[in-house]
Amino acid sequence: MATTQQGEPVDGLDTLVLGRRIRHLRTTRGLTLDELGAAIGRAASQVSMLENGHREPKLSLLQQVATALGVPLSELLRDEPPTRRAALEVELERAQRGPLFASLHVPTVKVGRSLPSDALEALVRLQAEVQRLLTEKAATPEEARRANAELRATMRAQDNYFPDLEDHARRLLGAIEHPGGPLSQRGTADIAAHLGFTLHHVHDLPHSTRSVTDLAHGRIYLPHGLTSSSDPRSPLLQALASHVLGHAEPRDYGDFLRQRVETNYLAAALMLPEDGAVALLREAKAERRLSVEDLRDAFAVTYETAAHRFTNLATRHLDVPVHFMKVHEGGTLYKAYENDGVRFPSDPLGAIEGQPVCKKWTAWAVFGIPDRFSPYYQYTDTSSGTYWCTSRVQGSPEGEHSVSVGVPFAHVRWFRGRETTERAVSRCPDPACCRTPPSELAERWADRSWPAARPHASMLAALPSGVFPGVDSTEVYQFLDRHAPA
């Protein structure tokens, strides 16, 4: 769109496309650079710069050019290049001015009439293929680990507390006049209705999804049974959170991870509202009986949801640094968070996912406890200090996981379970701590055994293709076709 001030530049103008349109119209009319320059009172070199996209012209100059070429101004300002050749030239020029060519230190090619069309086509396709390969490389497990490390650093920097997401939750709860305390299933449905969605429980939800939102018809499809979550509110609230936060298709894996953290956070903030949860936690701290189990029971959520929510609120509202771990029964970290100085095992990129935890830690020791009803508490002396931790084991389709919350020794006085006598000493990452087998066993079996490792799929291939990793888009679209209203 052009501004109304003749002396002002044109807003949002693509100078490369504009230049090709001017050149096309000039040559079509048989004018030279000198002749067009004379008609508008400019030197031929200035016209050449305009045609090559090196100048951002003012509206008054464009009006002069349009008059000289005998066309309305709107003809110059159209968005599309005038020919296929011009479109290729624009694409190559744009690529050569972009960060990819700069990072590769590739010499630029003069894009003029002397460049054959087949060579131009080959260069454009070549740069597109290089960009595709770089994008594919960015979706490798290495990039995923780096994105996880960066996100965890962001969460640590703000104590895993997101005030804007708390505000979103507060407004949504206010819109349905939530009285406080646990959010009921009815209240969850009321939030969906407030946002203009109807709920549909189906038997054929695509297996790679927890829910599917039909934005065109205001529908949210959920599994008919409790197959995807032990808490039926969770997948619905996460779907609503994505809508409320205006999430678009993820640009990359880092964006995908950020969106997942945001939706999980907002869902938890709705199920455990900040005001009520903080009041309960402050009272418990004053009485020195802080407990993740009590938070879970007061708001009728899963232990993992309560543990996550505790990490959101503990440092900001209770001045208690904290760490969280979810560990697979095989002994590897699934996800974790810390702002209390505990040192998680990590790879050279700083990523912790898939790393083996020390066998002396609470998160591993709890798997050997026969009592799965009561919480397990333990003190662990580590190279970075002594930590107290409470842990529970929960099942999932992928096997059992332990979910643990811990604090430095100086803060344990606020918690239930501080009187435990369970204690361990961890010297990891020293291999002699728990990774090196006893010498007698090693002498007996080191040269007489050959285990076949079960590698994780992420070690062998890039992340699943598509903007939503692991989701079969064709399956989702076919599902929506089946269920869309006539």
Short mmCIF file of C-alpha atoms in Angstrom, two decimals:
data_model
loop_
_atom_site.label_atom_id
_atom_site.label_comp_id
_atom_site.label_asym_id
_atom_site.label_seq_id
_atom_site.Cartn_x
_atom_site.Cartn_y
_atom_site.Cartn_z
CA MET A 1 0.00 0.00 0.00
CA ALA A 2 1.29 3.48 -0.85
CA THR A 3 1.27 6.26 1.72
CA THR A 4 -0.68 9.44 1.06
CA GLN A 5 2.44 11.58 1.44
CA GLN A 6 4.18 11.92 -1.92
CA GLY A 7 7.57 12.42 -0.26
CA GLU A 8 7.33 9.28 1.88
CA PRO A 9 8.66 5.80 1.00
CA VAL A 10 6.10 3.18 0.02
CA ASP A 11 5.13 0.94 2.96
CA GLY A 12 5.86 -2.80 2.74
CA LEU A 13 7.36 -2.57 -0.74
CA ASP A 14 9.28 -5.52 -2.21
CA THR A 15 11.98 -3.62 -4.08
CA LEU A 16 13.16 -6.71 -5.98
CA VAL A 17 9.71 -7.37 -7.48
CA LEU A 18 9.19 -3.65 -8.14
CA GLY A 19 12.50 -3.45 -10.00
CA ARG A 20 11.66 -6.41 -12.22
CA ARG A 21 8.26 -4.92 -13.04
CA ILE A 22 9.83 -1.59 -14.02
CA ARG A 23 12.49 -3.33 -16.17
CA HIS A 24 9.85 -5.51 -17.87
CA LEU A 25 7.65 -2.53 -18.70
CA ARG A 26 10.63 -0.44 -19.90
CA THR A 27 11.99 -3.12 -22.24
CA THR A 28 8.50 -3.98 -23.50
CA ARG A 29 8.14 -0.34 -24.58
CA GLY A 30 11.58 -0.31 -26.17
CA LEU A 31 13.06 2.29 -23.82
CA THR A 32 16.69 2.42 -22.75
CA LEU A 33 17.87 3.26 -19.23
CA ASP A 34 18.93 6.69 -20.50
CA GLU A 35 15.55 7.37 -22.08
CA LEU A 36 13.56 6.40 -18.97
CA GLY A 37 16.01 8.36 -16.81
CA ALA A 38 15.53 11.47 -18.96
CA ALA A 39 11.74 11.12 -18.72
CA ILE A 40 11.80 11.15 -14.92
CA GLY A 41 14.75 13.52 -14.45
CA ARG A 42 17.17 10.89 -13.12
CA ALA A 43 20.50 9.51 -14.29
CA ALA A 44 20.54 6.11 -15.98
CA SER A 45 22.59 4.72 -13.08
CA GLN A 46 19.80 5.66 -10.66
CA VAL A 47 17.23 3.88 -12.83
CA SER A 48 19.49 0.81 -12.90
CA MET A 49 19.70 0.79 -9.10
CA LEU A 50 15.90 1.02 -8.97
CA GLU A 51 15.50 -1.91 -11.37
CA ASN A 52 18.00 -4.02 -9.41
CA GLY A 53 16.12 -3.50 -6.17
CA HIS A 54 18.86 -1.46 -4.51
CA ARG A 55 16.72 1.61 -3.80
CA GLU A 56 13.60 2.13 -1.72
CA PRO A 57 11.85 4.79 -3.84
CA LYS A 58 9.45 7.43 -2.66
CA LEU A 59 5.88 7.48 -3.88
CA SER A 60 6.46 10.64 -5.92
CA LEU A 61 9.25 8.96 -7.91
CA LEU A 62 7.12 5.87 -8.58
CA GLN A 63 4.33 8.09 -9.85
CA GLN A 64 6.78 9.69 -12.30
CA VAL A 65 7.97 6.24 -13.47
CA ALA A 66 4.40 5.03 -13.96
CA THR A 67 3.55 8.14 -16.01
CA ALA A 68 6.66 7.73 -18.14
CA LEU A 69 5.79 4.06 -18.82
CA GLY A 70 2.13 4.86 -19.51
CA VAL A 71 0.68 2.63 -16.78
CA PRO A 72 -1.28 3.29 -13.59
CA LEU A 73 0.75 3.31 -10.36
CA SER A 74 -1.04 0.14 -9.23
CA GLU A 75 0.60 -1.74 -12.11
CA LEU A 76 4.04 -1.06 -10.61
CA LEU A 77 2.95 -2.01 -7.09
CA ARG A 78 1.56 -5.46 -7.88
CA ASP A 79 3.06 -8.22 -5.71
CA GLU A 80 3.94 -10.80 -8.37
CA PRO A 81 6.93 -10.70 -10.75
CA PRO A 82 5.94 -10.07 -14.38
CA THR A 83 7.41 -13.31 -15.85
CA ARG A 84 8.71 -16.73 -14.80
CA ARG A 85 12.26 -15.56 -15.57
CA ALA A 86 11.77 -12.50 -13.37
CA ALA A 87 10.41 -14.67 -10.54
CA LEU A 88 13.56 -16.83 -10.67
CA GLU A 89 15.77 -13.76 -10.68
CA VAL A 90 13.98 -12.37 -7.63
CA GLU A 91 14.30 -15.68 -5.80
CA LEU A 92 18.03 -15.94 -6.49
CA GLU A 93 18.68 -12.30 -5.59
CA ARG A 94 16.77 -12.74 -2.34
CA ALA A 95 18.71 -15.90 -1.50
CA GLN A 96 22.06 -14.24 -2.21
CA ARG A 97 21.18 -11.41 0.16
CA GLY A 98 20.04 -13.82 2.88
CA PRO A 99 21.88 -15.43 5.82
CA LEU A 100 22.37 -18.81 4.10
CA PHE A 101 24.71 -17.49 1.38
CA ALA A 102 26.48 -15.30 3.92
CA SER A 103 27.13 -18.25 6.23
CA LEU A 104 28.42 -20.43 3.37
CA HIS A 105 30.73 -17.67 2.01
CA VAL A 106 29.61 -18.50 -1.53
CA PRO A 107 30.48 -15.88 -4.19
CA THR A 108 27.42 -14.12 -5.55
CA VAL A 109 26.35 -14.44 -9.17
CA LYS A 110 25.40 -11.39 -11.20
CA VAL A 111 21.76 -11.86 -12.09
CA GLY A 112 21.42 -10.27 -15.50
CA ARG A 113 20.29 -11.03 -19.03
CA SER A 114 23.62 -12.76 -19.75
CA LEU A 115 22.81 -15.49 -17.22
CA PRO A 116 21.13 -18.35 -19.17
CA SER A 117 17.68 -19.34 -17.95
CA ASP A 118 18.68 -22.97 -17.42
CA ALA A 119 21.63 -21.89 -15.25
CA LEU A 120 19.37 -19.55 -13.33
CA GLU A 121 16.86 -22.35 -12.77
CA ALA A 122 19.64 -24.69 -11.59
CA LEU A 123 21.03 -22.12 -9.11
CA VAL A 124 17.60 -21.46 -7.64
CA ARG A 125 16.86 -25.16 -7.23
CA LEU A 126 20.34 -25.76 -5.78
CA GLN A 127 19.95 -23.11 -3.09
CA ALA A 128 16.50 -24.49 -2.24
CA GLU A 129 17.98 -27.98 -1.83
CA VAL A 130 20.79 -26.66 0.40
CA GLN A 131 18.17 -24.91 2.53
CA ARG A 132 16.16 -28.15 2.73
CA LEU A 133 19.19 -30.14 3.83
CA LEU A 134 20.05 -27.58 6.49
CA THR A 135 16.48 -27.64 7.75
CA GLU A 136 16.59 -31.43 7.87
CA LYS A 137 19.89 -31.27 9.75
CA ALA A 138 18.28 -28.89 12.23
CA ALA A 139 15.75 -31.65 13.02
CA THR A 140 18.37 -34.16 14.12
CA PRO A 141 18.59 -35.50 17.66
CA GLU A 142 21.61 -33.23 18.19
CA GLU A 143 19.50 -30.15 17.47
CA ALA A 144 16.68 -31.52 19.64
CA ARG A 145 19.08 -31.89 22.57
CA ARG A 146 20.38 -28.38 22.05
CA ALA A 147 16.83 -27.00 21.95
CA ASN A 148 15.99 -28.84 25.17
CA ALA A 149 19.06 -27.40 26.89
CA GLU A 150 18.21 -23.86 25.79
CA LEU A 151 14.62 -24.18 26.96
CA ARG A 152 15.69 -25.55 30.34
CA ALA A 153 18.05 -22.58 30.78
CA THR A 154 15.17 -20.20 30.07
CA MET A 155 12.98 -21.94 32.63
CA ARG A 156 15.75 -21.83 35.23
CA ALA A 157 16.37 -18.10 34.64
CA GLN A 158 12.78 -17.27 35.62
CA ASP A 159 12.40 -19.93 38.33
CA ASN A 160 9.98 -21.84 36.08
CA TYR A 161 7.37 -19.14 36.74
CA PHE A 162 5.53 -17.56 33.78
CA PRO A 163 3.43 -14.56 34.93
CA ASP A 164 1.73 -14.09 31.55
CA LEU A 165 0.46 -17.67 31.63
CA GLU A 166 -0.77 -17.18 35.19
CA ASP A 167 -2.71 -14.13 33.96
CA HIS A 168 -4.27 -16.17 31.14
CA ALA A 169 -5.41 -18.78 33.67
CA ARG A 170 -6.80 -16.15 36.02
CA ARG A 171 -8.86 -14.52 33.25
CA LEU A 172 -10.26 -17.84 32.00
CA LEU A 173 -11.26 -18.92 35.51
CA GLY A 174 -12.83 -15.52 36.09
CA ALA A 175 -14.83 -15.82 32.87
CA ILE A 176 -16.60 -18.94 34.17
CA GLU A 177 -16.86 -17.53 37.72
CA HIS A 178 -14.76 -20.33 39.15
CA PRO A 179 -15.22 -20.25 42.94
CA GLY A 180 -11.67 -21.42 43.70
CA GLY A 181 -10.25 -24.78 44.64
CA PRO A 182 -10.11 -27.73 42.23
CA LEU A 183 -11.34 -27.22 38.67
CA SER A 184 -14.11 -29.74 38.01
CA GLN A 185 -14.76 -31.48 34.71
CA ARG A 186 -17.85 -29.31 34.39
CA GLY A 187 -15.70 -26.21 34.89
CA THR A 188 -13.32 -27.46 32.20
CA ALA A 189 -16.23 -27.90 29.79
CA ASP A 190 -17.45 -24.39 30.71
CA ILE A 191 -14.07 -22.95 29.68
CA ALA A 192 -14.34 -24.75 26.34
CA ALA A 193 -17.85 -23.36 25.81
CA HIS A 194 -16.70 -19.87 26.79
CA LEU A 195 -14.04 -20.09 24.08
CA GLY A 196 -16.62 -21.24 21.51
CA PHE A 197 -15.83 -24.95 21.31
CA THR A 198 -18.04 -28.02 21.50
CA LEU A 199 -16.60 -31.31 22.75
CA HIS A 200 -16.81 -34.60 20.86
CA HIS A 201 -15.56 -37.89 22.31
CA VAL A 202 -14.75 -40.39 19.57
CA HIS A 203 -13.44 -43.94 19.26
CA ASP A 204 -11.22 -43.32 16.22
CA LEU A 205 -8.98 -40.48 17.36
CA PRO A 206 -5.70 -40.72 15.39
CA HIS A 207 -3.32 -42.84 17.43
CA SER A 208 -0.54 -40.23 17.23
CA THR A 209 -2.64 -37.51 18.91
CA ARG A 210 -4.10 -36.74 22.33
CA SER A 211 -6.76 -34.47 20.83
CA VAL A 212 -7.63 -32.84 17.52
CA THR A 213 -9.07 -29.34 17.22
CA ASP A 214 -11.27 -28.43 14.27
CA LEU A 215 -10.79 -24.67 14.16
CA ALA A 216 -13.13 -24.29 11.18
CA HIS A 217 -16.15 -25.67 13.06
CA GLY A 218 -15.21 -24.97 16.69
CA ARG A 219 -14.89 -28.63 17.67
CA ILE A 220 -12.44 -30.45 19.93
CA TYR A 221 -12.19 -34.22 19.48
CA LEU A 222 -11.11 -36.28 22.49
CA PRO A 223 -10.68 -40.01 23.11
CA HIS A 224 -13.84 -41.81 24.14
CA GLY A 225 -12.13 -43.54 27.05
CA LEU A 226 -9.27 -42.64 29.36
CA THR A 227 -6.70 -44.12 27.02
CA SER A 228 -4.51 -41.06 26.57
CA SER A 229 -4.48 -39.64 30.08
CA SER A 230 -5.43 -40.65 33.60
CA ASP A 231 -6.96 -37.18 34.02
CA PRO A 232 -9.61 -36.43 31.36
CA ARG A 233 -9.20 -32.68 31.92
CA SER A 234 -5.57 -32.60 30.87
CA PRO A 235 -5.77 -33.18 27.07
CA LEU A 236 -8.76 -30.84 26.78
CA LEU A 237 -7.09 -28.04 28.74
CA GLN A 238 -3.91 -28.43 26.70
CA ALA A 239 -5.91 -28.16 23.47
CA LEU A 240 -7.64 -25.04 24.78
CA ALA A 241 -4.32 -23.60 25.91
CA SER A 242 -2.87 -23.85 22.40
CA HIS A 243 -5.88 -21.92 21.08
CA VAL A 244 -5.75 -19.27 23.81
CA LEU A 245 -2.02 -18.71 23.32
CA GLY A 246 -2.40 -18.39 19.55
CA HIS A 247 0.05 -21.15 18.73
CA ALA A 248 0.84 -21.54 15.03
CA GLU A 249 2.59 -24.43 13.32
CA PRO A 250 6.01 -24.77 15.00
CA ARG A 251 8.84 -23.21 13.01
CA ASP A 252 11.36 -25.72 14.37
CA TYR A 253 11.85 -28.23 17.16
CA GLY A 254 12.71 -25.51 19.67
CA ASP A 255 9.41 -23.78 18.92
CA PHE A 256 7.61 -27.12 19.31
CA LEU A 257 9.16 -27.62 22.76
CA ARG A 258 8.30 -24.09 23.85
CA GLN A 259 4.67 -24.55 22.83
CA ARG A 260 4.49 -27.84 24.72
CA VAL A 261 5.85 -26.23 27.90
CA GLU A 262 3.37 -23.35 27.58
CA THR A 263 0.34 -25.57 27.06
CA ASN A 264 1.31 -27.85 29.95
CA TYR A 265 1.91 -24.86 32.19
CA LEU A 266 -1.41 -23.17 31.39
CA ALA A 267 -3.32 -26.43 31.83
CA ALA A 268 -1.74 -26.91 35.27
CA ALA A 269 -2.40 -23.27 36.19
CA LEU A 270 -6.10 -23.86 35.44
CA MET A 271 -6.29 -27.10 37.44
CA LEU A 272 -4.31 -25.66 40.37
CA PRO A 273 -5.13 -21.92 40.36
CA GLU A 274 -2.29 -19.77 41.63
CA ASP A 275 -4.16 -17.97 44.42
CA GLY A 276 -5.57 -21.13 46.00
CA ALA A 277 -2.43 -23.19 45.55
CA VAL A 278 -0.16 -20.49 46.97
CA ALA A 279 -2.41 -20.01 49.99
CA LEU A 280 -2.29 -23.75 50.72
CA LEU A 281 1.49 -23.91 50.25
CA ARG A 282 2.20 -20.87 52.41
CA GLU A 283 0.11 -22.27 55.22
CA ALA A 284 1.90 -25.62 54.90
CA LYS A 285 5.30 -23.94 54.96
CA ALA A 286 4.39 -21.97 58.08
CA GLU A 287 3.52 -25.28 59.75
CA ARG A 288 6.57 -27.04 58.26
CA ARG A 289 4.53 -29.65 56.44
CA LEU A 290 5.03 -28.89 52.74
CA SER A 291 4.06 -31.93 50.67
CA VAL A 292 3.51 -32.62 46.99
CA GLU A 293 1.01 -35.30 48.01
CA ASP A 294 -1.10 -32.76 49.92
CA LEU A 295 -1.09 -30.41 46.91
CA ARG A 296 -2.13 -33.34 44.70
CA ASP A 297 -5.00 -34.33 46.99
CA ALA A 298 -6.26 -30.78 47.58
CA PHE A 299 -6.73 -30.14 43.84
CA ALA A 300 -7.52 -33.68 42.65
CA VAL A 301 -4.70 -33.91 40.10
CA THR A 302 -2.04 -36.50 39.30
CA TYR A 303 1.17 -36.57 41.31
CA GLU A 304 3.19 -35.48 38.29
CA THR A 305 0.92 -32.47 37.66
CA ALA A 306 1.21 -31.47 41.33
CA ALA A 307 4.99 -31.86 41.20
CA HIS A 308 5.23 -29.68 38.09
CA ARG A 309 2.99 -27.04 39.64
CA PHE A 310 5.05 -27.06 42.82
CA THR A 311 8.14 -26.13 40.78
CA ASN A 312 6.19 -23.20 39.24
CA LEU A 313 5.30 -21.72 42.61
CA ALA A 314 7.93 -22.84 45.13
CA THR A 315 10.68 -20.34 44.36
CA ARG A 316 8.53 -17.35 43.42
CA HIS A 317 6.14 -17.58 46.38
CA LEU A 318 7.94 -19.66 49.02
CA ASP A 319 11.60 -18.70 48.41
CA VAL A 320 12.44 -22.39 48.10
CA PRO A 321 14.81 -23.51 45.29
CA VAL A 322 13.83 -26.86 43.88
CA HIS A 323 14.56 -29.60 41.36
CA PHE A 324 12.26 -32.02 39.52
CA MET A 325 13.06 -35.31 37.80
CA LYS A 326 11.12 -37.83 35.77
CA VAL A 327 13.20 -40.98 35.32
CA HIS A 328 12.41 -44.08 33.29
CA GLU A 329 12.66 -47.47 34.99
CA GLY A 330 15.68 -48.12 32.79
CA GLY A 331 17.50 -45.43 34.74
CA THR A 332 17.55 -42.62 32.18
CA LEU A 333 16.32 -39.06 32.62
CA TYR A 334 13.11 -38.36 30.76
CA LYS A 335 12.82 -34.70 31.77
CA ALA A 336 14.08 -32.53 34.58
CA TYR A 337 14.26 -28.99 35.96
CA GLU A 338 16.45 -27.35 38.59
CA ASN A 339 17.29 -23.98 40.06
CA ASP A 340 18.85 -25.28 43.29
CA GLY A 341 22.33 -26.19 42.08
CA VAL A 342 21.87 -29.94 41.72
CA ARG A 343 23.98 -31.31 38.87
CA PHE A 344 22.10 -33.52 36.45
CA PRO A 345 24.09 -35.79 34.13
CA SER A 346 24.45 -34.12 30.74
CA ASP A 347 26.05 -34.58 27.33
CA PRO A 348 28.58 -32.16 25.77
CA LEU A 349 25.69 -30.03 24.44
CA GLY A 350 24.29 -29.59 27.95
CA ALA A 351 21.29 -31.83 27.26
CA ILE A 352 20.11 -34.19 29.99
CA GLU A 353 17.42 -36.20 28.18
CA GLY A 354 18.36 -39.87 27.94
CA GLN A 355 21.32 -39.55 30.30
CA PRO A 356 21.73 -42.24 33.01
CA VAL A 357 21.07 -41.05 36.57
CA CYS A 358 23.15 -42.16 39.52
CA LYS A 359 21.86 -45.40 41.02
CA LYS A 360 22.24 -43.86 44.48
CA TRP A 361 19.78 -41.04 43.77
CA THR A 362 16.24 -41.10 45.14
CA ALA A 363 14.80 -41.16 41.62
CA TRP A 364 16.46 -44.53 40.99
CA ALA A 365 16.35 -46.00 44.51
CA VAL A 366 12.55 -45.66 44.65
CA PHE A 367 12.13 -48.40 42.02
CA GLY A 368 13.43 -50.89 44.57
CA ILE A 369 10.89 -49.94 47.26
CA PRO A 370 8.02 -52.47 47.48
CA ASP A 371 5.60 -49.91 49.02
CA ARG A 372 4.12 -47.97 46.08
CA PHE A 373 1.38 -46.35 48.19
CA SER A 374 3.50 -44.24 50.55
CA PRO A 375 5.93 -41.51 49.47
CA TYR A 376 9.62 -42.36 49.58
CA TYR A 377 12.05 -39.85 51.12
CA GLN A 378 15.85 -39.86 51.00
CA TYR A 379 18.87 -37.64 51.65
CA THR A 380 21.65 -37.87 49.06
CA ASP A 381 25.15 -36.46 49.51
CA THR A 382 26.44 -35.33 46.10
CA SER A 383 29.43 -33.41 44.75
CA SER A 384 27.28 -30.25 44.68
CA GLY A 385 25.82 -30.63 48.17
CA THR A 386 23.29 -32.62 50.14
CA TYR A 387 19.74 -32.84 48.80
CA TRP A 388 16.52 -34.22 50.22
CA CYS A 389 14.11 -35.71 47.75
CA THR A 390 10.63 -37.24 47.72
CA SER A 391 9.71 -39.65 44.95
CA ARG A 392 6.89 -41.81 43.63
CA VAL A 393 6.59 -44.41 40.88
CA GLN A 394 3.83 -44.22 38.29
CA GLY A 395 2.95 -46.37 35.31
CA SER A 396 2.61 -45.40 31.66
CA PRO A 397 2.35 -47.16 28.28
CA GLU A 398 6.14 -46.73 27.97
CA GLY A 399 6.83 -48.43 31.31
CA GLU A 400 7.23 -47.16 34.84
CA HIS A 401 8.65 -43.73 35.69
CA SER A 402 9.67 -42.16 38.96
CA VAL A 403 8.61 -38.57 39.60
CA SER A 404 10.76 -36.78 42.15
CA VAL A 405 10.93 -33.35 43.78
CA GLY A 406 13.95 -32.31 45.81
CA VAL A 407 15.49 -29.35 47.65
CA PRO A 408 18.87 -28.49 49.16
CA PHE A 409 19.44 -29.60 52.76
CA ALA A 410 19.03 -26.02 54.04
CA HIS A 411 15.37 -25.98 52.94
CA VAL A 412 14.24 -29.43 54.05
CA ARG A 413 12.97 -28.07 57.36
CA TRP A 414 9.78 -26.94 55.62
CA PHE A 415 8.80 -30.41 54.34
CA ARG A 416 7.04 -33.52 55.50
CA GLY A 417 9.39 -36.50 55.42
CA ARG A 418 12.45 -34.57 56.63
CA GLU A 419 12.81 -37.07 59.50
CA THR A 420 13.67 -39.95 57.14
CA THR A 421 16.74 -41.99 57.97
CA GLU A 422 17.27 -43.09 54.36
CA ARG A 423 20.60 -41.73 53.15
CA ALA A 424 22.96 -42.35 50.22
CA VAL A 425 26.23 -41.00 48.92
CA SER A 426 26.65 -40.27 45.21
CA ARG A 427 30.08 -39.69 43.68
CA CYS A 428 28.86 -39.51 40.08
CA PRO A 429 30.10 -38.68 37.50
CA ASP A 430 32.98 -40.71 38.95
CA PRO A 431 32.52 -44.10 37.20
CA ALA A 432 33.51 -45.87 40.41
CA CYS A 433 30.30 -44.62 42.04
CA CYS A 434 27.81 -46.91 40.31
CA ARG A 435 28.90 -47.53 36.70
CA THR A 436 32.01 -49.65 37.19
CA PRO A 437 31.17 -53.29 38.02
CA PRO A 438 32.78 -54.93 41.04
CA SER A 439 36.23 -56.28 40.18
CA GLU A 440 35.27 -59.93 40.85
CA LEU A 441 32.33 -59.73 38.45
CA ALA A 442 34.40 -57.93 35.84
CA GLU A 443 37.17 -60.55 35.99
CA ARG A 444 34.62 -63.34 35.62
CA TRP A 445 32.60 -61.91 32.73
CA ALA A 446 34.36 -59.05 30.96
CA ASP A 447 35.80 -61.23 28.19
CA ARG A 448 33.03 -63.83 28.21
CA SER A 449 29.91 -61.79 27.47
CA TRP A 450 28.44 -59.68 24.70
CA PRO A 451 25.20 -57.79 25.43
CA ALA A 452 23.05 -56.58 22.52
CA ALA A 453 22.04 -53.01 23.29
CA ARG A 454 18.54 -51.76 22.61
CA PRO A 455 19.19 -48.37 20.98
CA HIS A 456 16.67 -45.58 21.16
CA ALA A 457 15.19 -44.71 17.78
CA SER A 458 16.40 -41.11 18.23
CA MET A 459 19.99 -42.38 17.96
CA LEU A 460 19.45 -43.66 14.46
CA ALA A 461 17.37 -41.07 12.64
CA ALA A 462 16.26 -37.48 12.57
CA LEU A 463 13.12 -36.43 14.33
CA PRO A 464 9.88 -37.43 12.60
CA SER A 465 9.15 -35.23 9.62
CA GLY A 466 6.36 -32.68 9.68
CA VAL A 467 5.66 -29.56 11.69
CA PHE A 468 4.24 -31.56 14.60
CA PRO A 469 6.86 -34.23 15.36
CA GLY A 470 5.40 -37.73 15.45
CA VAL A 471 1.94 -36.73 14.19
CA ASP A 472 0.64 -38.29 10.96
CA SER A 473 -0.94 -35.31 9.19
CA THR A 474 -2.71 -37.48 6.61
CA GLU A 475 -4.35 -39.49 9.37
CA VAL A 476 -5.45 -36.32 11.15
CA TYR A 477 -6.92 -34.77 7.99
CA GLN A 478 -8.77 -37.98 7.12
CA PHE A 479 -10.17 -38.04 10.65
CA LEU A 480 -11.41 -34.45 10.34
CA ASP A 481 -13.02 -35.28 7.00
CA ARG A 482 -14.94 -38.13 8.62
CA HIS A 483 -16.22 -36.04 11.49
CA ALA A 484 -16.72 -32.58 10.01
CA PRO A 485 -20.37 -31.43 10.07
CA ALA A 486 -22.09 -31.46 6.70
#
